[in-house]
Every structure is written in structure tokens, then in C-alpha cells.
């Protein structure tokens, strides 16, 4: 494996234009590209935490494993995370108990606790210095929420086996005047330093990693990638959004974008902890956007305070009349009101999370498929869910019993009963109305350099991008997955699909499934190609 010094296209290093503290503080390794037909016991597709954890478990168990990744490792959401590792989940335990019962809520808590332990153990065994730290987490009320949420959660977490405590203040945030729920034994780490340790183990113990290797098509026990055949007894699809089927998972989970800022604070100014608010109950979205905060050592003088939130459904930011820049500003204001020692904001980035309608990830055998497994629907808990994915899928492949098999079964049928399912399905159907809307611009002459837009041309929706030098690129704006109209994401310079979250670079290359192929090139006629 070599450090990266090759020239990269957008999307190959990371799935947006903004970089992150994690990507800036490791060397993102480059491996060989697949150039021949190969065979293996297990093919893992996806070089994020889910794929790498799975490959690690299976190599450790003596399996022959190939992992393929179409950019560099960590170029998906794993490079854009905030890396809280917790059993205090995005979704309330009170809701999990209502949907899945007390026993299952207990299993959920156990599985996330086991994932934290797994990360701690693996980093110790591999002697990986990844800043792993155990700390408390504090859940406090969103400005629009009421005490009942915390009271219900105290009871529900106890029923799920988590020893939470109600405190009458929020440690570390004097500006918050209410009570909070303390979650013990949570953790944080530098996710990419941790994964570099697993990757080193994989490549030194017989596993094979190919980067710049794009999975293009699936047959039973065979995947075509870069035009070559990979035959495998088992195939694990760990591409965040599954790319192996058109429909199965994509009506059961929904893509949201979430925003992050990183501000410098004097080293040691705040105690190490994780903080979350309970989310905005007045939001228009099914998933209530919430704020999440942690610290990361930056240098001898400063820590970086990393805060996130301001989520919206992918490709639908305009529905709240808020641009990404305004969302960063709101996030900064919220954060400075609570952490007044912040000096400069040195980072801002955004990323995508997939929210399952019944609040549990989908991990296990792909429905009605004997040899293919998926790990998806990890919402904002993908560090632990990706790790659970590695543990559970490797057990399934190795024929070991695992207590979480039914809980996370991708074929489970509780889904249709939820109000969230119907509401999100309605939202998805509405997106097809975009075909009737006016374009963002009438001609490419209206585009500033370095920006993109959707344009109407002769009854067609066209995605256009003008690069920094003024060269114009045009593609059909119709998503190759199921035909919605993609939207321009000015913040990360990508075309994002509002229906199921496929994303494409400004050069039209697919960077996020479920779409498997790029946006098709389009020839502009001279009236609209007004440079
Ligand atoms: C801003 C933000 C904050 C978050 N904070 C937290 C947090 O604090 N705690 C937490 O637990 N979780 C958090 N999450 C969620 C977590 O980061 C993700 O759920 C997790 O990283 C997903 O990992 P993954 O391996 O499933 O997917 P990814 O990391 O996206 O990996 C999938 C990989 O598959 C590759 N791929 C896709 N298609 C193909 C193909 N056709 N061929 C080959 N390769 C392909 C992609 O390039 C990608 O690298 C956060 C997410 C975001 C965006
Ligand atoms: S992601 Fe499904 S239509 Fe675009």
C-alpha cells in the first residue's frame, strides 16, 4: 500500500468538497486497482467502517477476503463522521420499546455496548493510537422540547439495561438551565486512525484491498468491477446505501444531510464529554434534527469543538428556505451560545445519513438471497452500527450463533405499520413533481464558475456544471436509480437525488448508491449553452 500522490477526481478522496479533521490528520492509503478476474471466499464492497470491520473479523477468522472500494478508503461517510461511539442512540429508547418491545430494546443497547467494547479491544490488541476515550454523554432538552421526553427516556433506558441518571444541570454547558440524562461509559475516537489499524491487520494477514475499483453489476456469487469478474462464496454489500437491488431497502430508509462545524477552543477549556439535545419536535421532517457536540485534541494550544446538526432531507434543503451557508450560521450561533470560549471556526463539512423507518439498522442476509449480505440504515450511529455489522455478518458467514440476527434482519416486516413509513413514502412520491418545476437557470450563461444547476432544455431536465475555468459540463438530470430529478448541492458541489439519496459529483460520477451508474452525458443546444 502506498500513500496517495495520484491526481484524484472529485469524490475519490471524499464525497464532498469540504475536508474534515479526520481526513486532514491521516494519510489516506492507495491500494492497487483490480486488473484481472479473481475468486475469493468473501467479497466485501465498501471501504468505510462497515466494510473494513467485516473484512477484519473474517480475515481474523482465517477467511480469504477481498475488499473493493471505488474511491480511496474512507471516501464515503466514514471520513465525514463526528465519531461519537455510544449506546445513547439517535432514536429514543422510549420509541424503540413502543416499536420493538423491551427485550429487543435491551438487545439494541447490548449490541451498541458490545460495539464500543469491540473498538476498545481491537485498538488495544492492534496497538493503534486512535485517541479512544471513555466518557459520559449528556442528553438535554432541545429548546422546543419538554421534560416529559427526558422522564420517559430515563425509564426506557433503565428498561433497556442502561444505567442512566437524571442530573439537575448539564455538565459543561452552564447556559443550559434544565436537567439532563447522563449516559455512562460512552466513548469517542479518531475513526480513521482506528480503521488504519484494522486495514494494516487485513493487508498483513492475507486480505486483499483494491481501491478505485467500482462494483458495476451483480449476479449470484459474482460481481463485475472495473469490467472484471470477482467470484465469491459470500458477498457483503457495505456501500452505506445498498447497490445490489433497486427497491428492497430504499423505501424503508431515507437519506438526510447533516452539517458540522469545528471551532478552536483553548486546550482543556472544556471537560471531555459528549453532548446531544433531544431534537426539534416542531420540525417539518420525520426525523427530528438534533445537535451533537464533542471535543477532539487539535494541537498543544487548542482543542477542536465539533458540533453538528441542522439536518434536512437530501436534495430538499430549499423546502425550508435555508441555504447550507445559513445552516452553518445557525449551527455556529447555537454552538457559541453554549460554548462561549470558541475562537475561530476552522472546519465546516456536511454528510449524509440513512434513517430507517423503524429506527433499526438493516444488517444480515439480503432478503431472499442465500449468499449476499447488507449493512445499511445506520442513521447517526454508524460507527457502532458499522462495527455491529462486522461482528454480525462475519458470524452469519462463519455459521456462528448471534443474538442480534433477528433484531437487525433486513427482511423484517414490522416496517409498514409505522407512521414514519407512510409519511416518508408520501414525501418520496412528491419528489417526482420536480419534472414540472422551472429550472434553476435558463442558460449556462447564468452560472458562476464553480457552480451547478438544473436547467430545462427542450422538455428535458439537464444537470449543468461550470468549472472554475469556465468549462461547462452537462448531463441528464434524471437519476439512473428510479428516475427522480437530481438537485444541485452547492455546499459540497454534487448533484443529489431527493428520492433515495444517490449522489453524483460535479463531473456526473456516482458517489453514493443506490444508483450504480453515472449521470448520462447530455449535449446542450446552442441557445442554452450560452457561455
Ligand atoms: C456529519 C456526520 C456525523 C456523524 N456522526 C456520527 C457519530 O457521531 N457517531 C456515529 O456512530 N455515526 C455517525 N455518523 C454516521 C456514520 O458516520 C456513518 O453511518 C458510517 O460512517 C457509515 O459507514 P459505512 O461503512 O456504512 O459507509 P461509508 O463510509 O459511506 O462507506 C461505503 C463505501 O462504499 C463505497 N462504494 C459505494 N458504492 C460503491 C461501488 N459501486 N463500488 C465500490 N465501492 C463503493 C463508497 O465509496 C464508500 O467509501 C455521522 C455521519 C455524518 C455524515
Ligand atoms: S436515488 Fe432513487 S431515484 Fe434517485
Coordinates of C-alpha atoms and ligand atoms in Angstrom, one line a residue:
X1 CA 0.0 0.0 0.0
X2 CA 1.2 3.5 -0.8
X3 CA 0.4 7.0 0.4
X4 CA -1.8 8.9 -2.1
X5 CA 0.1 11.0 -4.5
X6 CA -2.0 10.3 -7.6
X7 CA -4.3 13.0 -9.1
X8 CA -7.8 12.5 -7.9
X9 CA -11.2 13.3 -9.4
X10 CA -13.9 14.8 -7.2
X11 CA -15.5 12.2 -4.9
X12 CA -12.4 9.9 -4.9
X13 CA -10.9 11.3 -1.7
X14 CA -14.2 12.2 0.0
X15 CA -17.8 12.6 -1.0
X16 CA -17.8 16.4 -0.9
X17 CA -15.6 19.4 -1.4
X18 CA -15.1 20.2 2.3
X19 CA -12.5 18.2 4.1
X20 CA -12.7 17.0 7.7
X21 CA -10.4 17.0 10.7
X22 CA -10.1 13.2 10.3
X23 CA -9.1 13.2 6.6
X24 CA -6.6 16.0 7.3
X25 CA -4.8 14.2 10.0
X26 CA -4.1 10.7 8.5
X27 CA -2.6 9.5 5.3
X28 CA -5.4 8.0 3.1
X29 CA -3.8 4.9 1.6
X30 CA -3.9 3.9 -2.0
X31 CA -4.1 0.3 -3.0
X32 CA -3.8 -1.5 -6.3
X33 CA -6.8 -1.4 -8.7
X34 CA -8.4 -4.6 -9.9
X35 CA -7.0 -5.6 -13.3
X36 CA -7.9 -9.3 -13.7
X37 CA -10.6 -11.8 -12.9
X38 CA -10.3 -13.1 -9.3
X39 CA -12.0 -15.6 -6.9
X40 CA -12.3 -15.5 -3.1
X41 CA -14.3 -16.8 -0.1
X42 CA -15.7 -13.4 0.7
X43 CA -16.0 -10.2 -1.3
X44 CA -16.7 -7.1 0.7
X45 CA -17.8 -4.0 -1.2
X46 CA -17.2 -0.6 0.5
X47 CA -14.1 0.9 2.3
X48 CA -15.9 2.5 5.2
X49 CA -16.2 1.3 8.8
X50 CA -18.8 -1.3 8.0
X51 CA -16.8 -3.0 5.2
X52 CA -13.5 -2.7 6.9
X53 CA -14.8 -4.1 10.2
X54 CA -16.4 -7.1 8.4
X55 CA -13.2 -7.7 6.4
X56 CA -11.2 -7.5 9.7
X57 CA -13.4 -10.1 11.5
X58 CA -13.3 -12.5 8.6
X59 CA -9.5 -12.3 8.0
X60 CA -9.1 -12.9 11.7
X61 CA -11.2 -16.0 11.4
X62 CA -9.0 -17.3 8.5
X63 CA -11.2 -16.5 5.5
X64 CA -9.8 -15.4 2.2
X65 CA -11.2 -11.8 1.8
X66 CA -11.2 -9.2 -1.0
X67 CA -12.4 -5.7 -0.2
X68 CA -13.1 -3.3 -3.1
X69 CA -13.7 0.5 -2.8
X70 CA -14.4 2.8 -5.7
X71 CA -12.5 5.8 -4.4
X72 CA -9.9 5.8 -1.6
X73 CA -10.7 4.1 1.7
X74 CA -12.9 6.3 3.9
X75 CA -14.1 8.4 0.9
X76 CA -17.7 7.8 2.0
X77 CA -19.4 8.9 5.1
X78 CA -16.9 7.3 7.5
X79 CA -14.5 10.2 6.6
X80 CA -17.2 12.7 7.4
X81 CA -18.5 11.5 10.7
X82 CA -18.1 13.0 14.2
X83 CA -17.3 9.6 15.7
X84 CA -19.3 9.5 19.0
X85 CA -19.4 5.8 19.9
X86 CA -22.4 5.3 22.0
X87 CA -25.3 3.2 23.2
X88 CA -27.2 6.5 23.7
X89 CA -28.8 6.4 20.2
X90 CA -30.3 9.0 17.9
X91 CA -33.6 7.4 18.4
X92 CA -35.2 7.4 21.8
X93 CA -35.4 4.1 23.7
X94 CA -39.0 5.0 24.6
X95 CA -39.8 4.8 20.9
X96 CA -37.7 1.7 20.4
X97 CA -39.7 0.0 23.2
X98 CA -43.0 1.1 21.6
X99 CA -42.0 -0.3 18.2
X100 CA -39.9 -3.4 19.1
X101 CA -40.7 -4.2 22.8
X102 CA -38.5 -4.2 25.9
X103 CA -36.5 -7.3 25.1
X104 CA -35.4 -6.0 21.7
X105 CA -34.6 -2.6 23.1
X106 CA -32.3 -4.4 25.6
X107 CA -30.7 -6.3 22.7
X108 CA -30.2 -3.0 20.9
X109 CA -28.4 -1.4 23.9
X110 CA -26.3 -4.6 24.3
X111 CA -25.2 -4.6 20.7
X112 CA -24.0 -1.0 20.8
X113 CA -22.3 -1.5 24.1
X114 CA -20.6 -4.6 22.6
X115 CA -19.5 -2.5 19.6
X116 CA -17.8 0.1 21.9
X117 CA -16.1 -2.7 23.7
X118 CA -15.0 -4.2 20.3
X119 CA -13.4 -1.0 19.2
X120 CA -11.6 -0.6 22.5
X121 CA -10.4 -4.2 22.4
X122 CA -9.3 -4.1 18.7
X123 CA -7.4 -0.8 19.1
X124 CA -5.6 -2.2 22.2
X125 CA -4.8 -5.5 20.5
X126 CA -3.5 -3.8 17.4
X127 CA -1.8 -1.1 19.4
X128 CA -3.5 1.5 17.4
X129 CA -3.2 5.0 18.9
X130 CA -6.6 6.3 17.9
X131 CA -7.4 8.6 20.8
X132 CA -10.0 6.1 22.1
X133 CA -11.5 7.7 25.3
X134 CA -14.4 6.5 27.6
X135 CA -16.5 9.4 28.7
X136 CA -20.0 10.4 29.8
X137 CA -22.7 11.5 27.4
X138 CA -25.3 14.1 28.3
X139 CA -28.8 14.3 26.7
X140 CA -30.6 17.6 27.3
X141 CA -33.8 19.2 26.0
X142 CA -34.0 20.9 22.7
X143 CA -35.4 24.5 23.1
X144 CA -38.8 23.3 21.8
X145 CA -39.0 20.1 23.7
X146 CA -40.5 19.3 27.1
X147 CA -39.3 17.5 30.3
X148 CA -41.5 14.5 29.5
X149 CA -39.0 13.4 26.8
X150 CA -36.2 13.1 29.4
X151 CA -38.5 11.5 32.0
X152 CA -39.7 8.9 29.5
X153 CA -36.2 8.2 28.4
X154 CA -34.9 7.7 31.9
X155 CA -37.5 4.9 32.4
X156 CA -36.9 3.4 29.0
X157 CA -33.1 3.3 29.2
X158 CA -33.4 1.5 32.6
X159 CA -35.8 -1.0 30.9
X160 CA -33.2 -1.4 28.2
X161 CA -30.4 -2.0 30.8
X162 CA -28.6 1.3 30.6
X163 CA -27.7 2.9 33.9
X164 CA -28.6 6.5 33.1
X165 CA -29.0 9.2 35.8
X166 CA -31.1 12.3 35.8
X167 CA -29.0 15.4 36.7
X168 CA -30.4 18.8 37.5
X169 CA -27.9 20.6 35.3
X170 CA -25.9 19.9 32.1
X171 CA -22.2 19.4 32.9
X172 CA -20.0 21.6 30.7
X173 CA -22.9 23.8 29.5
X174 CA -23.9 26.3 32.2
X175 CA -26.0 28.2 29.6
X176 CA -28.4 25.2 29.6
X177 CA -30.7 25.7 32.6
X178 CA -32.6 22.4 32.6
X179 CA -31.9 18.9 33.6
X180 CA -30.2 16.2 31.6
X181 CA -29.8 12.4 31.3
X182 CA -26.3 11.2 31.9
X183 CA -25.2 8.1 29.9
X184 CA -22.1 6.4 31.4
X185 CA -19.3 4.6 29.6
X186 CA -19.8 6.2 26.2
X187 CA -16.7 6.8 24.0
X188 CA -15.1 8.7 21.2
X189 CA -12.1 8.2 19.0
X190 CA -10.3 9.2 15.8
X191 CA -12.2 6.9 13.4
X192 CA -9.6 6.9 10.6
X193 CA -6.6 6.2 12.9
X194 CA -8.6 3.3 14.3
X195 CA -9.5 2.0 10.8
X196 CA -5.9 2.4 9.6
X197 CA -5.1 -0.2 12.3
X198 CA -7.7 -2.6 11.0
X199 CA -6.6 -2.1 7.4
X200 CA -2.9 -2.8 8.4
X201 CA -4.0 -6.0 10.0
X202 CA -6.1 -7.0 7.0
X203 CA -3.3 -6.4 4.5
X204 CA -0.7 -8.1 6.6
X205 CA -2.7 -11.2 7.2
X206 CA -3.7 -12.3 3.8
X207 CA -6.7 -9.9 3.0
X208 CA -6.6 -8.1 -0.4
X209 CA -7.8 -4.5 -0.8
X210 CA -8.4 -2.8 -4.2
X211 CA -9.2 0.9 -4.4
X212 CA -10.5 2.8 -7.4
X213 CA -12.5 -0.4 -8.1
X214 CA -16.2 0.2 -8.8
X215 CA -18.8 -2.6 -8.4
X216 CA -20.9 -2.4 -11.6
X217 CA -23.2 -5.3 -11.6
X218 CA -24.4 -8.3 -9.6
X219 CA -25.1 -11.9 -10.3
X220 CA -25.4 -14.7 -7.7
X221 CA -21.9 -15.1 -6.2
X222 CA -20.3 -12.9 -8.9
X223 CA -19.8 -9.1 -9.1
X224 CA -18.4 -7.3 -12.1
X225 CA -16.0 -4.5 -11.1
X226 CA -14.0 -2.3 -13.5
X227 CA -15.0 -4.8 -16.2
X228 CA -13.5 -7.8 -14.4
X229 CA -15.2 -10.7 -12.6
X230 CA -15.0 -11.4 -8.9
X231 CA -16.4 -14.8 -8.0
X232 CA -17.1 -15.2 -4.2
X233 CA -18.9 -17.7 -2.0
X234 CA -20.2 -14.7 0.0
X235 CA -20.8 -11.1 -1.0
X236 CA -21.1 -8.3 1.6
X237 CA -22.6 -5.1 0.4
X238 CA -21.3 -2.4 2.8
X239 CA -21.7 0.6 0.5
X240 CA -23.7 2.6 3.0
X241 CA -26.7 2.6 0.7
X242 CA -27.0 -0.9 -0.9
X243 CA -26.3 -1.1 -4.6
X244 CA -27.3 -4.7 -5.2
X245 CA -31.0 -4.2 -5.7
X246 CA -33.2 -1.4 -6.9
X247 CA -36.1 -1.4 -4.4
X248 CA -35.7 -3.8 -1.5
X249 CA -34.2 -1.3 1.0
X250 CA -34.8 2.0 -0.5
X251 CA -38.5 2.5 0.6
X252 CA -37.6 1.5 4.1
X253 CA -34.9 4.1 4.8
X254 CA -34.4 7.8 3.9
X255 CA -31.4 10.0 3.2
X256 CA -30.8 13.1 5.3
X257 CA -28.0 15.6 5.1
X258 CA -26.4 16.8 8.3
X259 CA -23.9 19.7 8.9
X260 CA -20.8 20.1 11.1
X261 CA -18.6 22.9 12.3
X262 CA -15.3 22.7 14.1
X263 CA -14.2 25.6 16.3
X264 CA -10.9 26.1 18.2
X265 CA -11.1 26.3 22.0
X266 CA -8.2 26.7 24.4
X267 CA -6.8 23.2 25.3
X268 CA -8.6 21.9 28.4
X269 CA -11.2 24.7 28.4
X270 CA -14.0 22.2 28.4
X271 CA -14.2 18.8 30.1
X272 CA -14.2 15.8 27.7
X273 CA -17.8 14.7 27.2
X274 CA -20.4 14.0 24.5
X275 CA -23.5 16.3 24.4
X276 CA -26.7 15.9 22.4
X277 CA -30.0 17.7 22.6
X278 CA -33.3 15.8 22.1
X279 CA -34.1 17.2 18.7
X280 CA -36.7 19.6 17.4
X281 CA -40.2 18.2 17.8
X282 CA -41.6 21.1 15.6
X283 CA -39.5 20.2 12.6
X284 CA -41.2 19.6 9.2
X285 CA -39.1 16.4 8.8
X286 CA -40.0 12.9 10.0
X287 CA -36.6 12.7 11.6
X288 CA -36.2 15.4 14.3
X289 CA -32.9 17.3 13.7
X290 CA -30.8 17.4 16.9
X291 CA -27.5 18.9 17.9
X292 CA -24.4 16.8 18.7
X293 CA -21.1 18.0 20.2
X294 CA -17.7 16.6 21.2
X295 CA -14.1 17.7 21.5
X296 CA -11.0 16.5 19.7
X297 CA -7.4 17.3 20.6
X298 CA -6.1 19.7 17.9
X299 CA -2.6 20.8 19.0
X300 CA -0.8 21.8 22.2
X301 CA -2.7 25.1 22.4
X302 CA -6.2 24.2 21.1
X303 CA -8.9 21.5 21.2
X304 CA -11.4 21.4 18.4
X305 CA -15.0 21.6 19.5
X306 CA -17.0 19.7 16.9
X307 CA -20.8 20.4 16.7
X308 CA -23.3 19.1 14.3
X309 CA -27.0 19.4 13.4
X310 CA -29.4 21.4 11.1
X311 CA -30.4 18.2 9.1
X312 CA -32.8 18.1 6.2
X313 CA -33.8 15.5 3.7
X314 CA -31.2 15.1 0.9
X315 CA -32.0 17.3 -2.1
X316 CA -34.7 19.2 -0.3
X317 CA -32.9 22.0 1.6
X318 CA -34.9 24.6 -0.3
X319 CA -38.1 23.3 1.3
X320 CA -37.2 25.2 4.5
X321 CA -35.9 28.2 2.5
X322 CA -32.5 27.8 4.2
X323 CA -29.2 27.5 2.2
X324 CA -26.4 25.3 3.5
X325 CA -24.5 28.5 4.4
X326 CA -27.4 29.7 6.6
X327 CA -27.5 26.3 8.2
X328 CA -23.8 26.6 9.1
X329 CA -24.5 30.0 10.5
X330 CA -27.4 28.7 12.6
X331 CA -25.2 25.9 13.9
X332 CA -22.4 28.3 14.8
X333 CA -24.9 30.6 16.7
X334 CA -26.4 27.7 18.6
X335 CA -22.9 26.4 19.5
X336 CA -21.4 29.7 20.5
X337 CA -24.5 30.4 22.8
X338 CA -23.5 27.3 24.7
X339 CA -19.7 27.2 24.3
X340 CA -18.6 30.8 24.6
X341 CA -14.8 30.0 24.5
X342 CA -14.8 29.2 20.8
X343 CA -12.3 31.3 18.8
X344 CA -12.0 30.6 15.0
X345 CA -14.2 28.2 13.2
X346 CA -11.7 26.2 11.2
X347 CA -13.9 23.4 9.8
X348 CA -17.2 23.1 8.2
X349 CA -18.5 20.0 6.3
X350 CA -21.7 18.1 5.7
X351 CA -22.5 14.5 5.2
X352 CA -25.4 12.0 4.6
X353 CA -27.1 9.6 7.0
X354 CA -29.7 6.9 6.2
X355 CA -32.6 6.8 8.5
X356 CA -34.6 3.5 8.7
X357 CA -38.3 4.0 9.3
X358 CA -38.4 1.7 12.3
X359 CA -35.2 3.1 13.8
X360 CA -33.1 0.0 13.5
X361 CA -30.3 -0.7 11.0
X362 CA -30.6 -3.5 8.4
X363 CA -27.8 -6.0 8.9
X364 CA -27.8 -9.5 7.6
X365 CA -28.8 -11.7 4.7
X366 CA -30.2 -9.7 1.8
X367 CA -33.9 -10.8 1.6
X368 CA -34.4 -13.9 -0.5
X369 CA -30.7 -14.1 -1.2
X370 CA -28.5 -17.0 0.0
X371 CA -25.1 -15.6 -0.5
X372 CA -25.4 -11.8 -0.2
X373 CA -25.4 -9.7 3.0
X374 CA -26.1 -6.0 3.5
X375 CA -25.1 -3.5 6.2
X376 CA -27.2 -0.3 6.0
X377 CA -29.7 2.1 7.7
X378 CA -27.2 3.1 10.3
X379 CA -28.6 6.6 10.9
X380 CA -26.3 8.8 13.0
X381 CA -24.9 5.7 14.8
X382 CA -22.9 4.2 12.0
X383 CA -19.7 3.9 14.0
X384 CA -21.3 1.4 16.3
X385 CA -23.7 0.0 13.7
X386 CA -20.8 -0.5 11.2
X387 CA -19.0 -2.4 13.9
X388 CA -22.1 -4.4 14.8
X389 CA -22.3 -5.1 11.1
X390 CA -18.8 -6.5 11.0
X391 CA -19.5 -8.7 14.1
X392 CA -22.9 -9.9 12.9
X393 CA -22.2 -10.5 9.2
X394 CA -19.0 -12.4 10.0
X395 CA -20.9 -14.6 12.5
X396 CA -23.5 -15.4 9.8
X397 CA -20.8 -16.2 7.2
X398 CA -18.9 -18.3 9.7
X399 CA -22.1 -20.2 10.9
X400 CA -21.9 -18.8 14.4
X401 CA -25.0 -18.0 16.5
X402 CA -25.5 -14.3 17.1
X403 CA -28.2 -12.9 19.4
X404 CA -28.8 -9.9 17.1
X405 CA -29.7 -11.9 13.9
X406 CA -33.5 -11.4 14.0
X407 CA -33.3 -7.9 15.5
X408 CA -31.5 -6.4 12.5
X409 CA -32.8 -8.9 9.9
X410 CA -33.1 -6.8 6.7
X411 CA -36.2 -8.8 5.8
X412 CA -38.1 -8.0 9.0
X413 CA -41.7 -7.0 8.5
X414 CA -42.6 -4.5 11.2
X415 CA -41.9 -1.6 8.9
X416 CA -45.1 -0.9 7.1
X417 CA -47.0 -0.3 10.3
X418 CA -45.1 2.8 11.2
X419 CA -46.5 6.4 10.6
X420 CA -42.9 7.3 9.5
X421 CA -43.1 4.8 6.7
X422 CA -46.3 6.4 5.2
X423 CA -45.1 10.0 5.7
X424 CA -41.7 9.3 4.1
X425 CA -43.3 7.4 1.2
X426 CA -45.6 10.4 0.6
X427 CA -42.6 12.7 0.6
X428 CA -40.8 10.5 -1.9
X429 CA -43.8 10.4 -4.2
X430 CA -43.9 14.3 -4.2
X431 CA -40.3 14.5 -5.5
X432 CA -41.5 13.2 -8.9
X433 CA -43.3 16.5 -9.2
X434 CA -39.8 18.1 -9.8
X435 CA -40.3 17.3 -13.5
X436 CA -42.9 20.0 -13.7
X437 CA -40.8 22.7 -12.0
X438 CA -39.0 25.5 -13.7
X439 CA -35.2 25.1 -13.9
X440 CA -32.8 26.9 -11.6
X441 CA -31.3 28.7 -14.6
X442 CA -32.4 29.3 -18.2
X443 CA -29.0 29.1 -19.8
X444 CA -25.5 28.2 -18.7
X445 CA -24.6 31.9 -19.1
X446 CA -26.3 32.5 -15.7
X447 CA -23.9 30.1 -14.0
X448 CA -20.9 31.4 -12.0
X449 CA -17.7 29.5 -12.3
X450 CA -17.6 26.6 -9.9
X451 CA -21.3 26.2 -9.6
X452 CA -24.0 23.9 -11.0
X453 CA -27.8 24.0 -11.5
X454 CA -30.7 22.2 -13.0
X455 CA -32.0 23.5 -16.3
X456 CA -34.9 22.8 -18.6
X457 CA -34.0 22.1 -22.2
X458 CA -36.5 21.1 -24.9
X459 CA -38.6 19.3 -22.2
X460 CA -35.6 17.6 -20.6
X461 CA -34.1 18.2 -17.2
X462 CA -30.4 18.8 -17.5
X463 CA -27.8 18.9 -14.8
X464 CA -25.1 21.5 -15.7
X465 CA -21.9 22.4 -14.1
X466 CA -19.4 25.2 -14.9
X467 CA -15.9 24.5 -13.6
X468 CA -13.5 27.1 -12.1
X469 CA -12.0 27.8 -15.6
X470 CA -15.5 28.3 -17.1
X471 CA -15.8 24.9 -19.0
X472 CA -19.4 23.6 -19.0
X473 CA -20.4 20.0 -18.4
X474 CA -23.9 18.7 -18.9
X475 CA -25.7 15.5 -18.0
X476 CA -29.3 14.3 -17.9
X477 CA -30.7 15.3 -14.5
X478 CA -32.7 12.1 -14.3
X479 CA -31.3 9.8 -11.6
X480 CA -30.3 6.4 -13.0
X481 CA -31.8 4.7 -10.0
X482 CA -35.6 5.2 -10.3
X483 CA -35.8 8.4 -12.4
X484 CA -36.2 11.3 -9.9
X485 CA -34.7 14.7 -10.8
X486 CA -31.4 15.3 -9.1
X487 CA -30.7 18.7 -7.3
X488 CA -27.6 20.8 -7.1
X489 CA -25.8 20.7 -3.7
X490 CA -23.9 24.0 -3.7
X491 CA -22.2 23.2 -0.4
X492 CA -20.5 20.0 -1.4
X493 CA -20.7 20.6 -5.2
X494 CA -22.6 17.5 -6.1
X495 CA -25.9 16.5 -7.7
X496 CA -28.1 14.8 -5.0
X497 CA -31.2 12.8 -5.6
X498 CA -34.1 13.8 -3.3
X499 CA -35.8 10.4 -3.6
X500 CA -33.3 7.8 -2.2
X501 CA -30.1 9.8 -1.7
X502 CA -28.0 8.8 -4.7
X503 CA -25.3 11.4 -5.2
X504 CA -23.1 12.3 -8.2
X505 CA -20.0 14.5 -8.4
X506 CA -20.0 17.7 -10.4
X507 CA -18.4 15.5 -13.2
X508 CA -21.5 13.3 -13.1
X509 CA -19.8 10.3 -11.4
X510 CA -21.9 8.3 -8.9
X511 CA -20.5 8.6 -5.4
X512 CA -23.5 7.2 -3.3
X513 CA -25.9 4.4 -4.1
X514 CA -28.5 3.2 -4.7
X515 CA -27.6 4.3 -8.2
X516 CA -24.8 2.1 -9.7
X517 CA -24.1 4.2 -12.8
X518 CA -23.1 7.8 -13.6
X519 CA -25.4 10.6 -14.9
X520 CA -25.6 10.2 -18.7
X521 CA -23.7 12.9 -20.6
X522 CA -26.1 15.4 -22.4
X523 CA -25.3 17.6 -25.5
X524 CA -26.6 21.1 -24.9
X525 CA -28.1 23.0 -27.8
X526 CA -26.6 26.4 -28.6
X527 CA -29.5 28.5 -27.0
X528 CA -29.0 27.1 -23.6
X529 CA -25.2 26.6 -23.8
X530 CA -24.6 30.3 -23.5
X531 CA -21.1 30.6 -22.2
Ligands
LIG1 C1 -21.8 14.5 9.7 C2 -21.9 13.1 10.2 C3 -21.8 12.9 11.6 C4 -21.9 11.6 12.0 N1 -21.7 11.3 13.4 C5 -21.7 10.1 13.8 C6 -21.4 9.8 15.2 O1 -21.0 10.7 15.9 N2 -21.4 8.5 15.6 C7 -21.8 7.5 14.8 O2 -21.8 6.4 15.2 N3 -22.1 7.7 13.5 C8 -22.1 9.0 13.0 N4 -22.4 9.2 11.7 C9 -22.8 8.1 10.8 C10 -21.6 7.3 10.4 O3 -20.5 8.2 10.1 C11 -21.9 6.5 9.1 O4 -23.1 5.8 9.3 C12 -20.8 5.5 8.8 O5 -19.6 6.1 8.6 C13 -21.2 4.7 7.6 O6 -20.2 3.8 7.3 P1 -20.3 2.8 6.1 O7 -19.1 2.0 6.1 O8 -21.6 2.1 6.2 O9 -20.4 3.7 4.8 P2 -19.3 4.6 4.1 O10 -18.3 5.1 5.0 O11 -20.1 5.6 3.2 O12 -18.6 3.5 3.2 C14 -19.2 3.0 2.0 C15 -18.1 3.0 0.9 O13 -18.6 2.2 -0.2 C16 -18.0 2.8 -1.4 N5 -18.9 2.5 -2.5 C17 -20.1 2.9 -2.8 N6 -20.5 2.4 -4.0 C18 -19.5 1.6 -4.4 C19 -19.4 0.7 -5.6 N7 -20.3 0.6 -6.5 N8 -18.2 0.0 -5.7 C20 -17.2 0.1 -4.8 N9 -17.3 0.9 -3.7 C21 -18.5 1.6 -3.5 C22 -18.0 4.3 -1.1 O14 -17.1 5.0 -1.8 C23 -17.7 4.3 0.4 O15 -16.4 4.6 0.7 C24 -22.3 10.5 11.2 C25 -22.4 10.8 9.8 C26 -22.3 12.0 9.3 C27 -22.4 12.3 7.8
LIG2 S1 -31.9 7.6 -5.7 FE1 -33.7 6.6 -6.2 S2 -34.4 7.8 -7.9 FE2 -32.6 8.7 -7.3

